[in-house]
GROMACS .gro file of C-alpha atoms in nm:
model
  134
    1MET     CA    1   0.000   0.000   0.000
    2PRO     CA    2   0.151   0.333  -0.099
    3MET     CA    3   0.208   0.587   0.178
    4HIS     CA    4  -0.030   0.883   0.202
    5PRO     CA    5   0.120   1.189   0.025
    6LEU     CA    6   0.091   1.403   0.340
    7LYS     CA    7   0.281   1.142   0.540
    8ARG     CA    8   0.554   1.144   0.274
    9ALA     CA    9   0.569   1.526   0.304
   10LEU     CA   10   0.598   1.496   0.684
   11GLU     CA   11   0.888   1.255   0.653
   12TYR     CA   12   1.052   1.471   0.387
   13LYS     CA   13   1.046   1.788   0.597
   14GLY     CA   14   1.072   1.630   0.942
   15SER     CA   15   0.803   1.864   1.073
   16ASN     CA   16   0.425   1.887   1.068
   17GLU     CA   17   0.418   2.263   0.995
   18PHE     CA   18   0.427   2.401   0.642
   19THR     CA   19   0.346   2.717   0.456
   20ARG     CA   20   0.088   2.648   0.187
   21SER     CA   21   0.335   2.708  -0.097
   22GLU     CA   22   0.599   2.495   0.076
   23LEU     CA   23   0.360   2.197   0.106
   24VAL     CA   24   0.248   2.233  -0.257
   25GLY     CA   25   0.615   2.249  -0.360
   26ILE     CA   26   0.710   1.940  -0.161
   27LEU     CA   27   0.418   1.735  -0.298
   28SER     CA   28   0.464   1.857  -0.657
   29PHE     CA   29   0.831   1.922  -0.714
   30SER     CA   30   1.043   1.765  -0.438
   31LEU     CA   31   0.855   1.434  -0.412
   32LYS     CA   32   0.696   1.448  -0.761
   33LEU     CA   33   0.378   1.285  -0.626
   34MET     CA   34   0.128   1.500  -0.817
   35ASP     CA   35   0.087   1.817  -1.019
   36VAL     CA   36   0.038   2.157  -0.854
   37LYS     CA   37  -0.340   2.159  -0.907
   38SER     CA   38  -0.378   1.813  -0.748
   39ALA     CA   39  -0.158   1.917  -0.455
   40LYS     CA   40  -0.374   2.224  -0.392
   41GLU     CA   41  -0.691   2.010  -0.411
   42LEU     CA   42  -0.542   1.755  -0.168
   43ILE     CA   43  -0.458   2.034   0.077
   44GLU     CA   44  -0.811   2.181   0.056
   45ARG     CA   45  -0.967   1.836   0.103
   46ALA     CA   46  -0.738   1.767   0.401
   47ILE     CA   47  -0.834   2.101   0.559
   48GLY     CA   48  -1.202   2.012   0.512
   49GLU     CA   49  -1.147   1.670   0.672
   50GLY     CA   50  -0.954   1.819   0.964
   51ILE     CA   51  -0.626   1.648   0.873
   52ILE     CA   52  -0.469   1.990   0.819
   53GLU     CA   53  -0.542   2.286   1.043
   54GLU     CA   54  -0.454   2.643   0.952
   55VAL     CA   55  -0.279   2.808   1.248
   56SER     CA   56  -0.132   3.159   1.222
   57GLY     CA   57  -0.077   3.134   0.848
   58LYS     CA   58   0.081   2.787   0.873
   59LEU     CA   59  -0.064   2.451   0.775
   60VAL     CA   60  -0.031   2.202   1.060
   61ILE     CA   61  -0.085   1.834   0.982
   62ASN     CA   62  -0.270   1.636   1.250
   63GLU     CA   63  -0.050   1.325   1.248
   64ALA     CA   64  -0.282   1.115   1.468
   65LEU     CA   65  -0.580   1.174   1.236
   66LEU     CA   66  -0.361   1.104   0.933
   67GLU     CA   67  -0.260   0.767   1.085
   68GLU     CA   68  -0.626   0.684   1.150
   69ILE     CA   69  -0.723   0.766   0.792
   70GLU     CA   70  -0.432   0.563   0.657
   71GLY     CA   71  -0.559   0.265   0.856
   72GLU     CA   72  -0.901   0.302   0.695
   73GLU     CA   73  -0.743   0.321   0.350
   74ASP     CA   74  -0.548   0.003   0.427
   75LEU     CA   75  -0.874  -0.175   0.510
   76LEU     CA   76  -1.031  -0.061   0.182
   77GLU     CA   77  -0.726  -0.180  -0.011
   78GLU     CA   78  -0.741  -0.513   0.169
   79MET     CA   79  -1.110  -0.546   0.078
   80LEU     CA   80  -1.043  -0.457  -0.286
   81ALA     CA   81  -0.762  -0.714  -0.307
   82HIS     CA   82  -0.984  -0.982  -0.150
   83ILE     CA   83  -1.274  -0.915  -0.388
   84SER     CA   84  -1.042  -0.898  -0.691
   85LYS     CA   85  -0.874  -1.227  -0.603
   86SER     CA   86  -1.201  -1.403  -0.519
   87LEU     CA   87  -1.366  -1.301  -0.845
   88GLY     CA   88  -1.055  -1.313  -1.063
   89TRP     CA   89  -1.117  -0.950  -1.162
   90ASP     CA   90  -0.881  -0.655  -1.204
   91ARG     CA   91  -0.884  -0.399  -0.923
   92GLU     CA   92  -1.021  -0.138  -1.166
   93ASP     CA   93  -1.317  -0.362  -1.255
   94VAL     CA   94  -1.398  -0.399  -0.885
   95LEU     CA   95  -1.379  -0.020  -0.840
   96ASP     CA   96  -1.611   0.025  -1.139
   97GLY     CA   97  -1.861  -0.212  -0.977
   98ILE     CA   98  -1.838  -0.026  -0.646
   99ASN     CA   99  -1.890   0.307  -0.824
  100ALA     CA  100  -2.199   0.165  -0.997
  101MET     CA  101  -2.335   0.074  -0.653
  102ARG     CA  102  -2.265   0.430  -0.534
  103LYS     CA  103  -2.503   0.557  -0.803
  104ARG     CA  104  -2.770   0.321  -0.673
  105TYR     CA  105  -2.718   0.362  -0.297
  106GLY     CA  106  -2.593   0.718  -0.277
  107ASP     CA  107  -2.301   0.848  -0.082
  108LEU     CA  108  -2.226   0.557   0.151
  109ASP     CA  109  -1.879   0.507   0.295
  110GLU     CA  110  -1.651   0.343   0.039
  111LYS     CA  111  -1.569   0.051   0.271
  112VAL     CA  112  -1.941  -0.018   0.319
  113LEU     CA  113  -1.993  -0.008  -0.057
  114ALA     CA  114  -1.700  -0.246  -0.109
  115TYR     CA  115  -1.847  -0.481   0.151
  116LEU     CA  116  -2.191  -0.473  -0.012
  117PHE     CA  117  -2.042  -0.517  -0.358
  118GLY     CA  118  -1.844  -0.822  -0.248
  119MET     CA  119  -2.152  -0.971  -0.082
  120SER     CA  120  -2.363  -0.908  -0.393
  121LYS     CA  121  -2.108  -1.102  -0.602
  122GLY     CA  122  -2.107  -1.397  -0.361
  123VAL     CA  123  -1.767  -1.321  -0.207
  124ASP     CA  124  -1.722  -1.425   0.158
  125MET     CA  125  -1.679  -1.085   0.326
  126SER     CA  126  -1.727  -1.212   0.684
  127ARG     CA  127  -1.369  -1.129   0.787
  128PHE     CA  128  -1.442  -0.758   0.727
  129LYS     CA  129  -1.782  -0.742   0.898
  130ASP     CA  130  -1.654  -0.628   1.237
  131ARG     CA  131  -1.393  -0.392   1.090
  132ILE     CA  132  -1.619  -0.155   0.898
  133ASP     CA  133  -1.833   0.121   1.046
  134VAL     CA  134  -2.186   0.052   0.930
   0.00000   0.00000   0.00000
């Protein structure tokens, strides 16, 4: 599982405080993880999710929340791998199926959608039942 871009930026700088332009520069140019527009969008999304807090003109990354979110992403990746292997499908095909379910069921959590998708295809998803927030 690839490391979250903000965690890579933390390790690169060795601090959880950045100016906005510094963080964009690290994500885009130093680490070459994404283009400038994507870096700015990631920062805005992270601010909205509370992962980044703006304090006195600085962006401060909440490392504990970032770790928690990374753990959730790991679970989703584990679910995707399990469904893909069980069905003999590519990961992208599984994601397409999950996205089709999103259109039907609305904006449910992605892990819940993955669980429901796996169940609907006859995949044994019991090992994930107690690990998702339903």
